[in-house]
mmCIF file of C-alpha atoms (C1' of nucleotides) in Angstrom:
data_model
loop_
_atom_site.group_PDB
_atom_site.id
_atom_site.type_symbol
_atom_site.label_atom_id
_atom_site.label_comp_id
_atom_site.label_asym_id
_atom_site.label_seq_id
_atom_site.Cartn_x
_atom_site.Cartn_y
_atom_site.Cartn_z
ATOM 1 C CA MET A 1 15.096 40.415 11.795
ATOM 2 C CA SER A 2 14.179 43.784 10.157
ATOM 3 C CA THR A 3 10.844 42.907 7.926
ATOM 4 C CA ILE A 4 12.381 43.765 4.517
ATOM 5 C CA GLU A 5 9.412 44.312 2.354
ATOM 6 C CA GLN A 6 10.093 41.917 -0.946
ATOM 7 C CA THR A 7 7.349 42.079 -3.271
ATOM 8 C CA SER A 8 7.305 38.051 -3.273
ATOM 9 C CA THR A 9 10.476 36.836 -3.129
ATOM 10 C CA SER A 10 11.126 32.673 -2.119
ATOM 11 C CA SER A 11 11.441 32.469 1.319
ATOM 12 C CA ALA A 12 9.331 35.111 3.167
ATOM 13 C CA PRO A 13 6.179 34.013 4.352
ATOM 14 C CA LEU A 14 2.769 34.119 2.568
ATOM 15 C CA ASP A 15 1.224 37.883 3.080
ATOM 16 C CA GLU A 16 -2.348 38.522 3.361
ATOM 17 C CA ARG A 17 -3.268 38.881 0.036
ATOM 18 C CA GLU A 18 -1.017 35.612 -1.286
ATOM 19 C CA LEU A 19 -2.752 33.677 1.585
ATOM 20 C CA ARG A 20 -6.052 34.998 0.661
ATOM 21 C CA ALA A 21 -5.640 33.938 -3.022
ATOM 22 C CA TRP A 22 -3.829 30.158 -2.191
ATOM 23 C CA ARG A 23 -5.266 28.924 0.754
ATOM 24 C CA GLY A 24 -8.810 30.419 -0.357
ATOM 25 C CA LEU A 25 -8.016 28.147 -3.518
ATOM 26 C CA LEU A 26 -7.375 25.111 -1.210
ATOM 27 C CA ARG A 27 -10.395 25.651 0.978
ATOM 28 C CA ALA A 28 -12.950 26.461 -1.663
ATOM 29 C CA HIS A 29 -11.520 23.469 -3.636
ATOM 30 C CA ALA A 30 -12.006 20.762 -0.539
ATOM 31 C CA SER A 31 -15.397 22.326 0.295
ATOM 32 C CA MET A 32 -16.877 21.959 -3.265
ATOM 33 C CA CYS A 33 -15.625 18.753 -3.662
ATOM 34 C CA LYS A 34 -16.855 17.531 -0.651
ATOM 35 C CA ALA A 35 -20.268 18.670 -0.995
ATOM 36 C CA LEU A 36 -20.764 17.538 -4.407
ATOM 37 C CA ASP A 37 -19.338 14.271 -3.629
ATOM 38 C CA ALA A 38 -21.938 14.143 -0.961
ATOM 39 C CA GLU A 39 -24.752 14.852 -2.876
ATOM 40 C CA LEU A 40 -24.300 12.533 -5.394
ATOM 41 C CA GLU A 41 -23.127 9.655 -3.016
ATOM 42 C CA ALA A 42 -26.612 10.506 -1.101
ATOM 43 C CA GLU A 43 -28.631 10.929 -4.259
ATOM 44 C CA HIS A 44 -27.435 8.144 -6.494
ATOM 45 C CA GLY A 45 -24.627 6.409 -4.614
ATOM 46 C CA LEU A 46 -21.809 7.086 -6.940
ATOM 47 C CA PRO A 47 -19.001 8.874 -5.476
ATOM 48 C CA LEU A 48 -17.055 11.837 -7.412
ATOM 49 C CA THR A 49 -14.355 10.015 -9.314
ATOM 50 C CA THR A 50 -16.996 7.418 -10.780
ATOM 51 C CA TYR A 51 -18.919 10.151 -11.912
ATOM 52 C CA GLU A 52 -16.185 11.605 -13.828
ATOM 53 C CA VAL A 53 -15.339 8.296 -15.461
ATOM 54 C CA LEU A 54 -18.978 7.524 -16.555
ATOM 55 C CA MET A 55 -19.402 11.174 -18.033
ATOM 56 C CA TYR A 56 -15.902 11.007 -20.135
ATOM 57 C CA MET A 57 -17.209 7.379 -21.558
ATOM 58 C CA HIS A 58 -20.594 8.764 -21.880
ATOM 59 C CA ASP A 59 -19.363 11.641 -24.420
ATOM 60 C CA ALA A 60 -16.993 9.481 -25.870
ATOM 61 C CA PRO A 61 -17.616 7.846 -29.490
ATOM 62 C CA SER A 62 -19.617 4.409 -28.916
ATOM 63 C CA ARG A 63 -19.567 5.378 -25.198
ATOM 64 C CA LYS A 64 -16.670 3.518 -24.511
ATOM 65 C CA MET A 65 -13.001 4.577 -24.273
ATOM 66 C CA ARG A 66 -9.422 2.762 -23.942
ATOM 67 C CA MET A 67 -8.682 2.223 -20.390
ATOM 68 C CA CYS A 68 -5.283 4.128 -20.522
ATOM 69 C CA ASP A 69 -6.903 7.097 -22.018
ATOM 70 C CA LEU A 70 -9.663 7.294 -19.249
ATOM 71 C CA ALA A 71 -6.704 6.966 -16.735
ATOM 72 C CA ASP A 72 -5.274 9.844 -18.153
ATOM 73 C CA CYS A 73 -8.406 12.204 -18.510
ATOM 74 C CA ILE A 74 -9.390 11.115 -14.844
ATOM 75 C CA LEU A 75 -6.142 11.963 -13.257
ATOM 76 C CA LEU A 76 -5.818 8.448 -11.705
ATOM 77 C CA SER A 77 -3.120 6.003 -11.728
ATOM 78 C CA ARG A 78 -3.490 2.799 -13.991
ATOM 79 C CA SER A 79 -4.153 0.620 -11.241
ATOM 80 C CA GLY A 80 -6.612 3.013 -9.494
ATOM 81 C CA LEU A 81 -8.610 2.983 -12.807
ATOM 82 C CA THR A 82 -8.520 -0.982 -13.106
ATOM 83 C CA ARG A 83 -9.982 -1.308 -9.740
ATOM 84 C CA LEU A 84 -12.444 1.579 -10.139
ATOM 85 C CA ILE A 85 -13.724 -0.131 -13.619
ATOM 86 C CA ASP A 86 -13.713 -3.397 -11.388
ATOM 87 C CA ARG A 87 -16.607 -1.917 -8.952
ATOM 88 C CA LEU A 88 -18.531 -0.193 -11.509
ATOM 89 C CA GLN A 89 -18.498 -3.449 -13.847
ATOM 90 C CA ARG A 90 -19.656 -5.310 -10.665
ATOM 91 C CA ASP A 91 -22.376 -2.668 -10.429
ATOM 92 C CA GLY A 92 -23.511 -3.435 -14.006
ATOM 93 C CA LEU A 93 -22.469 0.294 -14.989
ATOM 94 C CA VAL A 94 -20.048 -0.582 -17.244
ATOM 95 C CA ALA A 95 -18.622 -3.572 -19.264
ATOM 96 C CA ARG A 96 -14.924 -4.351 -20.486
ATOM 97 C CA GLN A 97 -14.535 -5.102 -24.022
ATOM 98 C CA SER A 98 -11.759 -6.470 -25.528
ATOM 99 C CA CYS A 99 -9.964 -4.223 -28.175
ATOM 100 C CA SER A 100 -9.374 -5.712 -31.925
ATOM 101 C CA SER A 101 -6.763 -3.286 -32.864
ATOM 102 C CA ASP A 102 -4.647 -4.004 -30.121
ATOM 103 C CA ALA A 103 -4.919 -7.268 -28.017
ATOM 104 C CA ARG A 104 -3.326 -5.836 -24.951
ATOM 105 C CA GLY A 105 -6.112 -3.339 -24.504
ATOM 106 C CA ALA A 106 -9.331 -3.056 -23.297
ATOM 107 C CA TYR A 107 -12.164 -0.883 -23.582
ATOM 108 C CA ALA A 108 -14.470 0.048 -21.121
ATOM 109 C CA VAL A 109 -18.393 0.414 -22.221
ATOM 110 C CA LEU A 110 -20.840 2.223 -20.578
ATOM 111 C CA THR A 111 -24.010 0.133 -20.465
ATOM 112 C CA ASP A 112 -27.377 1.158 -20.627
ATOM 113 C CA ALA A 113 -27.714 1.080 -16.912
ATOM 114 C CA GLY A 114 -24.857 3.178 -16.671
ATOM 115 C CA VAL A 115 -26.795 5.796 -19.181
ATOM 116 C CA GLU A 116 -29.504 5.700 -17.296
ATOM 117 C CA THR A 117 -27.733 6.267 -13.823
ATOM 118 C CA LEU A 118 -25.372 8.812 -15.385
ATOM 119 C CA ALA A 119 -28.459 10.530 -16.614
ATOM 120 C CA ALA A 120 -29.693 11.114 -13.309
ATOM 121 C CA ALA A 121 -26.676 11.723 -11.539
ATOM 122 C CA ARG A 122 -25.643 14.359 -14.318
ATOM 123 C CA ALA A 123 -28.385 16.706 -13.445
ATOM 124 C CA THR A 124 -27.432 16.433 -9.835
ATOM 125 C CA HIS A 125 -23.988 17.059 -10.614
ATOM 126 C CA LEU A 126 -24.589 19.995 -12.834
ATOM 127 C CA ALA A 127 -27.094 21.659 -10.455
ATOM 128 C CA GLY A 128 -24.482 21.166 -7.691
ATOM 129 C CA VAL A 129 -21.626 22.933 -9.864
ATOM 130 C CA ARG A 130 -23.822 25.738 -10.741
ATOM 131 C CA ARG A 131 -25.129 26.255 -7.141
ATOM 132 C CA LEU A 132 -21.847 26.228 -5.482
ATOM 133 C CA PHE A 133 -19.624 27.633 -8.039
ATOM 134 C CA LEU A 134 -20.702 28.921 -11.435
ATOM 135 C CA SER A 135 -23.503 31.054 -9.790
ATOM 136 C CA ARG A 136 -21.198 33.112 -7.648
ATOM 137 C CA PHE A 137 -19.779 34.695 -11.114
ATOM 138 C CA THR A 138 -20.833 36.284 -13.646
ATOM 139 C CA PRO A 139 -20.381 34.899 -17.383
ATOM 140 C CA GLN A 140 -17.393 37.472 -17.585
ATOM 141 C CA GLU A 141 -15.737 36.444 -14.211
ATOM 142 C CA GLN A 142 -16.053 33.017 -15.408
ATOM 143 C CA GLU A 143 -13.887 33.922 -18.507
ATOM 144 C CA LEU A 144 -11.479 35.462 -16.206
ATOM 145 C CA LEU A 145 -11.230 32.370 -14.082
ATOM 146 C CA GLY A 146 -10.766 30.322 -17.222
ATOM 147 C CA ASP A 147 -8.134 32.471 -18.189
ATOM 148 C CA ALA A 148 -6.083 32.343 -14.624
ATOM 149 C CA TRP A 149 -6.454 28.396 -14.880
ATOM 150 C CA GLU A 150 -4.812 28.382 -18.240
ATOM 151 C CA ARG A 151 -1.999 30.686 -17.074
ATOM 152 C CA VAL A 152 -1.510 27.846 -14.197
ATOM 153 C CA LEU A 153 -1.684 24.883 -16.155
ATOM 154 C CA PRO A 154 -1.549 25.371 -20.056
ATOM 155 C CA GLY A 155 -3.896 22.923 -21.151
ATOM 156 C CA ALA A 156 -6.205 23.142 -18.330
ATOM 157 C CA GLY A 157 -9.841 23.864 -19.849
ATOM 158 C CA ALA A 158 -11.224 21.691 -22.366
ATOM 159 C CA PRO A 159 -12.205 18.275 -22.894
ATOM 160 C CA GLY A 160 -9.253 16.007 -22.988
ATOM 161 C CA ALA A 161 -6.443 15.302 -20.478
ATOM 162 C CA PRO A 162 -3.768 17.795 -19.360
ATOM 163 C CA GLY A 163 -1.268 16.639 -21.709
ATOM 164 C CA ALA A 164 -2.383 12.997 -22.949
ATOM 165 C CA CYS A 165 -5.209 12.068 -24.304
ATOM 166 C CA ALA A 166 -5.125 11.254 -27.985
ATOM 167 C CA GLU A 167 -7.709 11.917 -30.385
ATOM 168 C CA PRO A 168 -9.472 8.639 -31.115
ATOM 169 C CA ALA A 169 -10.935 8.272 -27.632
ATOM 170 C CA CYS A 170 -11.483 11.820 -26.480
ATOM 171 C CA MET B 1 -35.834 14.843 -26.469
ATOM 172 C CA SER B 2 -35.637 17.882 -27.744
ATOM 173 C CA THR B 3 -32.334 20.145 -26.591
ATOM 174 C CA ILE B 4 -34.582 22.860 -24.662
ATOM 175 C CA GLU B 5 -31.883 25.635 -24.488
ATOM 176 C CA GLN B 6 -31.461 27.438 -21.318
ATOM 177 C CA THR B 7 -29.299 30.025 -20.339
ATOM 178 C CA SER B 8 -27.737 28.258 -17.298
ATOM 179 C CA THR B 9 -30.592 26.556 -16.078
ATOM 180 C CA SER B 10 -29.697 23.174 -13.859
ATOM 181 C CA SER B 11 -29.694 20.437 -16.433
ATOM 182 C CA ALA B 12 -28.169 21.892 -19.471
ATOM 183 C CA PRO B 13 -24.785 20.733 -19.750
ATOM 184 C CA LEU B 14 -21.960 23.160 -18.929
ATOM 185 C CA ASP B 15 -21.085 25.538 -21.920
ATOM 186 C CA GLU B 16 -17.193 26.277 -22.899
ATOM 187 C CA ARG B 17 -16.922 29.396 -20.811
ATOM 188 C CA GLU B 18 -18.156 27.252 -17.880
ATOM 189 C CA LEU B 19 -16.010 24.150 -18.483
ATOM 190 C CA ARG B 20 -12.811 26.241 -18.881
ATOM 191 C CA ALA B 21 -13.752 27.844 -15.461
ATOM 192 C CA TRP B 22 -14.817 24.771 -13.599
ATOM 193 C CA ARG B 23 -12.687 21.635 -15.070
ATOM 194 C CA GLY B 24 -9.930 24.579 -15.118
ATOM 195 C CA LEU B 25 -9.865 24.722 -11.323
ATOM 196 C CA LEU B 26 -10.318 21.081 -10.834
ATOM 197 C CA ARG B 27 -7.279 20.370 -13.159
ATOM 198 C CA ALA B 28 -5.193 23.413 -11.792
ATOM 199 C CA HIS B 29 -5.610 22.202 -8.278
ATOM 200 C CA ALA B 30 -4.834 18.693 -8.642
ATOM 201 C CA SER B 31 -1.622 19.441 -10.652
ATOM 202 C CA MET B 32 -0.293 22.147 -8.294
ATOM 203 C CA CYS B 33 -0.848 19.901 -5.284
ATOM 204 C CA LYS B 34 0.568 17.083 -6.675
ATOM 205 C CA ALA B 35 3.898 19.146 -7.900
ATOM 206 C CA LEU B 36 4.347 20.383 -4.340
ATOM 207 C CA ASP B 37 3.411 17.093 -2.652
ATOM 208 C CA ALA B 38 6.113 15.417 -4.683
ATOM 209 C CA GLU B 39 8.698 18.257 -4.007
ATOM 210 C CA LEU B 40 7.947 18.285 -0.284
ATOM 211 C CA GLU B 41 8.581 14.430 -0.407
ATOM 212 C CA ALA B 42 11.624 14.306 -2.326
ATOM 213 C CA GLU B 43 13.410 16.965 -0.451
ATOM 214 C CA HIS B 44 12.198 16.655 3.063
ATOM 215 C CA GLY B 45 10.507 13.454 3.157
ATOM 216 C CA LEU B 46 6.884 15.066 4.071
ATOM 217 C CA PRO B 47 3.811 14.798 2.638
ATOM 218 C CA LEU B 48 1.719 17.644 2.082
ATOM 219 C CA THR B 49 -0.925 17.198 4.639
ATOM 220 C CA THR B 50 2.108 16.468 7.131
ATOM 221 C CA TYR B 51 3.500 20.043 6.065
ATOM 222 C CA GLU B 52 0.315 21.585 6.794
ATOM 223 C CA VAL B 53 -0.051 20.265 10.351
ATOM 224 C CA LEU B 54 3.543 21.408 11.251
ATOM 225 C CA MET B 55 2.661 24.604 9.654
ATOM 226 C CA TYR B 56 -0.293 25.283 11.888
ATOM 227 C CA MET B 57 1.283 24.275 15.020
ATOM 228 C CA HIS B 58 4.463 26.327 14.470
ATOM 229 C CA ASP B 59 2.301 29.407 14.331
ATOM 230 C CA ALA B 60 0.218 28.347 17.270
ATOM 231 C CA PRO B 61 1.132 30.147 20.603
ATOM 232 C CA SER B 62 3.520 27.876 22.296
ATOM 233 C CA ARG B 63 4.030 25.632 19.140
ATOM 234 C CA LYS B 64 1.058 23.376 20.249
ATOM 235 C CA MET B 65 -2.448 22.809 19.220
ATOM 236 C CA ARG B 66 -5.334 20.746 20.492
ATOM 237 C CA MET B 67 -6.056 17.824 18.377
ATOM 238 C CA CYS B 68 -9.631 18.968 17.627
ATOM 239 C CA ASP B 69 -8.573 22.389 16.642
ATOM 240 C CA LEU B 70 -5.573 21.018 14.163
ATOM 241 C CA ALA B 71 -8.038 18.530 12.459
ATOM 242 C CA ASP B 72 -10.618 21.280 11.965
ATOM 243 C CA CYS B 73 -7.932 23.527 10.416
ATOM 244 C CA ILE B 74 -6.308 21.061 8.423
ATOM 245 C CA LEU B 75 -9.806 19.569 6.904
ATOM 246 C CA LEU B 76 -9.121 16.409 8.312
ATOM 247 C CA SER B 77 -11.067 13.710 10.256
ATOM 248 C CA ARG B 78 -10.351 13.492 14.077
ATOM 249 C CA SER B 79 -9.379 9.861 13.464
ATOM 250 C CA GLY B 80 -7.125 10.605 10.904
ATOM 251 C CA LEU B 81 -5.613 13.175 12.552
ATOM 252 C CA THR B 82 -4.891 10.766 15.542
ATOM 253 C CA ARG B 83 -3.087 8.589 13.205
ATOM 254 C CA LEU B 84 -1.148 11.715 11.287
ATOM 255 C CA ILE B 85 0.121 12.804 14.406
ATOM 256 C CA ASP B 86 0.849 9.010 15.680
ATOM 257 C CA ARG B 87 3.368 9.127 12.376
ATOM 258 C CA LEU B 88 4.932 12.309 13.425
ATOM 259 C CA GLN B 89 5.617 11.353 17.073
ATOM 260 C CA ARG B 90 7.167 8.137 15.596
ATOM 261 C CA ASP B 91 9.417 10.380 13.542
ATOM 262 C CA GLY B 92 9.748 12.625 16.674
ATOM 263 C CA LEU B 93 8.799 15.664 14.739
ATOM 264 C CA VAL B 94 5.757 16.325 17.572
ATOM 265 C CA ALA B 95 4.928 15.266 21.132
ATOM 266 C CA ARG B 96 1.688 14.966 22.835
ATOM 267 C CA GLN B 97 0.949 16.731 25.877
ATOM 268 C CA SER B 98 -1.944 16.372 28.193
ATOM 269 C CA CYS B 99 -4.210 19.548 28.688
ATOM 270 C CA SER B 100 -4.527 20.532 32.437
ATOM 271 C CA SER B 101 -7.582 22.714 31.953
ATOM 272 C CA ASP B 102 -9.635 19.585 30.221
ATOM 273 C CA ALA B 103 -8.428 15.892 30.948
ATOM 274 C CA ARG B 104 -9.745 14.488 27.962
ATOM 275 C CA GLY B 105 -8.274 16.635 25.423
ATOM 276 C CA ALA B 106 -4.451 16.360 24.148
ATOM 277 C CA TYR B 107 -2.204 18.978 22.702
ATOM 278 C CA ALA B 108 0.205 18.065 19.772
ATOM 279 C CA VAL B 109 3.373 19.616 20.466
ATOM 280 C CA LEU B 110 6.396 20.820 17.952
ATOM 281 C CA THR B 111 9.634 19.138 18.899
ATOM 282 C CA ASP B 112 12.692 20.893 18.037
ATOM 283 C CA ALA B 113 13.630 18.280 15.398
ATOM 284 C CA GLY B 114 9.935 19.276 14.145
ATOM 285 C CA VAL B 115 10.820 22.807 14.168
ATOM 286 C CA GLU B 116 14.165 22.346 12.526
ATOM 287 C CA THR B 117 12.478 19.984 9.625
ATOM 288 C CA LEU B 118 9.582 22.662 9.142
ATOM 289 C CA ALA B 119 11.780 25.619 8.558
ATOM 290 C CA ALA B 120 13.645 23.661 5.854
ATOM 291 C CA ALA B 121 10.110 22.148 3.934
ATOM 292 C CA ARG B 122 8.745 25.609 4.523
ATOM 293 C CA ALA B 123 11.185 27.304 2.201
ATOM 294 C CA THR B 124 10.396 24.624 -0.170
ATOM 295 C CA HIS B 125 7.144 24.577 -0.109
ATOM 296 C CA LEU B 126 6.915 28.337 -0.511
ATOM 297 C CA ALA B 127 9.100 28.569 -3.221
ATOM 298 C CA GLY B 128 7.110 26.053 -5.050
ATOM 299 C CA VAL B 129 3.587 27.749 -4.094
ATOM 300 C CA ARG B 130 5.071 31.092 -5.703
ATOM 301 C CA ARG B 131 6.444 29.259 -8.379
ATOM 302 C CA LEU B 132 3.429 27.621 -9.409
ATOM 303 C CA PHE B 133 0.677 29.623 -8.383
ATOM 304 C CA LEU B 134 1.326 33.014 -7.198
ATOM 305 C CA SER B 135 3.949 34.356 -9.602
ATOM 306 C CA ARG B 136 1.399 33.807 -12.526
ATOM 307 C CA PHE B 137 -0.648 36.997 -11.139
ATOM 308 C CA THR B 138 -0.252 40.190 -10.257
ATOM 309 C CA PRO B 139 -0.957 41.395 -6.632
ATOM 310 C CA GLN B 140 -4.404 42.836 -8.135
ATOM 311 C CA GLU B 141 -4.977 39.670 -9.662
ATOM 312 C CA GLN B 142 -4.521 38.042 -6.251
ATOM 313 C CA GLU B 143 -6.659 40.310 -4.785
ATOM 314 C CA LEU B 144 -9.464 39.139 -7.120
ATOM 315 C CA LEU B 145 -9.041 35.831 -6.836
ATOM 316 C CA GLY B 146 -9.074 36.021 -2.902
ATOM 317 C CA ASP B 147 -12.484 37.513 -3.525
ATOM 318 C CA ALA B 148 -13.680 34.991 -5.531
ATOM 319 C CA TRP B 149 -12.963 32.613 -3.182
ATOM 320 C CA GLU B 150 -14.570 34.629 -0.298
ATOM 321 C CA ARG B 151 -17.614 34.394 -2.247
ATOM 322 C CA VAL B 152 -17.335 30.591 -2.885
ATOM 323 C CA LEU B 153 -16.733 29.527 0.633
ATOM 324 C CA PRO B 154 -17.431 32.645 3.096
ATOM 325 C CA GLY B 155 -14.682 32.144 5.956
ATOM 326 C CA ALA B 156 -12.015 30.941 3.143
ATOM 327 C CA GLY B 157 -8.980 33.186 2.947
ATOM 328 C CA ALA B 158 -7.807 33.804 6.574
ATOM 329 C CA PRO B 159 -5.640 31.751 9.256
ATOM 330 C CA GLY B 160 -8.397 29.511 10.872
ATOM 331 C CA ALA B 161 -10.513 27.081 9.780
ATOM 332 C CA PRO B 162 -13.520 27.420 7.707
ATOM 333 C CA GLY B 163 -15.927 27.781 10.707
ATOM 334 C CA ALA B 164 -14.027 26.572 13.423
ATOM 335 C CA CYS B 165 -11.188 26.857 15.585
ATOM 336 C CA ALA B 166 -11.633 28.936 18.582
ATOM 337 C CA GLU B 167 -8.902 31.803 19.624
ATOM 338 C CA PRO B 168 -7.285 30.009 22.614
ATOM 339 C CA ALA B 169 -5.497 27.707 20.003
ATOM 340 C CA CYS B 170 -5.479 29.331 16.466
ATOM 341 C "C1'" DC C 1 12.328 -15.401 -37.915
ATOM 342 C "C1'" DC C 2 13.970 -13.691 -33.719
ATOM 343 C "C1'" DT C 3 15.288 -10.204 -30.331
ATOM 344 C "C1'" DT C 4 14.821 -5.956 -27.789
ATOM 345 C "C1'" DG C 5 12.360 -2.214 -25.601
ATOM 346 C "C1'" DG C 6 8.358 -0.410 -24.938
ATOM 347 C "C1'" DT C 7 3.021 -0.196 -23.749
ATOM 348 C "C1'" DC C 8 -1.273 -2.282 -21.680
ATOM 349 C "C1'" DG C 9 -3.898 -3.880 -18.136
ATOM 350 C "C1'" DT C 10 -3.815 -6.483 -13.679
ATOM 351 C "C1'" DT C 11 -2.463 -7.910 -9.049
ATOM 352 C "C1'" DG C 12 0.237 -7.847 -4.490
ATOM 353 C "C1'" DC C 13 1.484 -4.828 -1.014
ATOM 354 C "C1'" DG C 14 1.668 -0.820 1.768
ATOM 355 C "C1'" DT C 15 -0.668 3.505 3.036
ATOM 356 C "C1'" DA C 16 -3.862 7.127 4.146
ATOM 357 C "C1'" DC C 17 -8.271 8.125 5.031
ATOM 358 C "C1'" DG C 18 -13.337 8.168 7.047
ATOM 359 C "C1'" DC C 19 -17.306 6.580 9.898
ATOM 360 C "C1'" DA C 20 -19.181 4.303 13.627
ATOM 361 C "C1'" DA C 21 -18.302 2.673 18.215
ATOM 362 C "C1'" DA C 22 -15.872 2.780 23.010
ATOM 363 C "C1'" DT C 23 -13.969 5.266 26.438
ATOM 364 C "C1'" DA C 24 -12.920 9.089 29.089
ATOM 365 C "C1'" DC C 25 -14.466 13.229 30.414
ATOM 366 C "C1'" DC C 26 -16.500 17.804 31.124
ATOM 367 C "C1'" DT C 27 -21.160 20.300 32.155
ATOM 368 C "C1'" DC C 28 -25.289 21.987 33.817
ATOM 369 C "C1'" DG C 29 -29.913 21.210 35.845
ATOM 370 C "C1'" DG C 30 -32.198 19.338 39.634
ATOM 371 C "C1'" DC D 1 -24.156 14.910 44.901
ATOM 372 C "C1'" DC D 2 -26.535 12.673 41.126
ATOM 373 C "C1'" DG D 3 -27.339 11.620 36.292
ATOM 374 C "C1'" DA D 4 -28.421 13.115 31.252
ATOM 375 C "C1'" DG D 5 -26.565 14.571 27.292
ATOM 376 C "C1'" DG D 6 -22.290 16.244 25.077
ATOM 377 C "C1'" DT D 7 -17.268 16.428 23.661
ATOM 378 C "C1'" DA D 8 -12.272 14.684 22.557
ATOM 379 C "C1'" DT D 9 -9.708 11.216 21.359
ATOM 380 C "C1'" DT D 10 -8.605 6.810 20.154
ATOM 381 C "C1'" DT D 11 -9.540 2.070 18.017
ATOM 382 C "C1'" DG D 12 -11.433 -1.465 14.878
ATOM 383 C "C1'" DC D 13 -13.080 -2.071 10.154
ATOM 384 C "C1'" DG D 14 -13.585 -1.321 5.266
ATOM 385 C "C1'" DT D 15 -12.418 1.623 1.041
ATOM 386 C "C1'" DA D 16 -9.605 4.120 -2.375
ATOM 387 C "C1'" DC D 17 -5.356 4.575 -3.828
ATOM 388 C "C1'" DG D 18 -0.317 4.270 -5.614
ATOM 389 C "C1'" DC D 19 4.013 1.983 -6.627
ATOM 390 C "C1'" DA D 20 6.326 -1.995 -8.349
ATOM 391 C "C1'" DA D 21 6.167 -6.027 -10.514
ATOM 392 C "C1'" DC D 22 4.143 -9.236 -13.813
ATOM 393 C "C1'" DG D 23 2.497 -11.194 -18.052
ATOM 394 C "C1'" DA D 24 1.024 -10.243 -22.463
ATOM 395 C "C1'" DC D 25 1.485 -8.137 -26.419
ATOM 396 C "C1'" DC D 26 2.904 -4.785 -30.150
ATOM 397 C "C1'" DA D 27 6.982 -2.588 -33.273
ATOM 398 C "C1'" DA D 28 11.330 -1.768 -35.458
ATOM 399 C "C1'" DG D 29 16.210 -3.765 -36.498
ATOM 400 C "C1'" DG D 30 18.667 -7.173 -37.618
#
DNA sequence: CCTTGGTCGTTGCGTACGCAAATACCTCGG
DNA sequence: CCGAGGTATTTGCGTACGCAACGACCAAGG
């Protein structure tokens, strides 16, 4: 039972420093997501996941993306995306378009209403991200955070999805 | 339509540095949680949320906690916790105990089976957190990360919940 | 041409969760 | 003691999601 001080070996419980880094991440993430989601829902009736989908589509050429690419970008299962697009289609924010080069596939296209809704929501969301997160750090610290994520998940920072998402769509 | 360049004001889209810091956080968090959850599920049949509940109970005096304190610690709604404890009770890992000082309340108590299961799972989880996250950073960097979360969510790092969780139970 | 193996999108089913209402109970002021 | 207002837990209902299975389709080798 002697408390042998190992720097960071497998089975020892996390020390205070480790706990601050790890649990802090979990708590901060949860807190920010919850706040951003609530904000978006209250002001524009959009849950956070929906916002992300609209944003990816908006930034894609012709405002349309293949279902599977979209699913990979959003970190959502394919069935999950199918039903999310169902809801958005019902609300008139996106439309489905069949894919001429691959008859199996389908595009999700942002409608004009979708573009409009997104524009409004985007302002809210960006302000929220800046207010809750980015404003707490200097540009230099933001760089460091970016580097940190790069170490945790090699492809993390930029546009596409973690590993997937070929060029044509993203 | 003119793209006015404001440094970091509300409505301008995130620049690359900001994106790396923010999207990296989202991606890294998702990736780690998914991996840890899968690991725990595969090796011990426990989802991540369940693990967290067991851990909080184990670290509490008498291995028991009030339902509401537990819910606050876990960042779960009260109804969500009720049903989570239902499942754990069904599986024999926890038991319910009425509270003598407050007849409304209930304790969730870790059973011997729960203690055992947790011990096994804890090794897996700690190893996972170290492997996927902590090992990527020096102790000094971990401190910096802890400081960062502190800036985002004042109460983030330590034992209790964000704001709640009075002394008797935690 | 036909077959075999893979991919895309959808659907059936089960799970986990939150919100709001209901119930039982505390607490405090009169 | 009584009642008003608040708290702890549970339950009904709706939503969002993942997995596995399906049908439709592509692609490559015979």
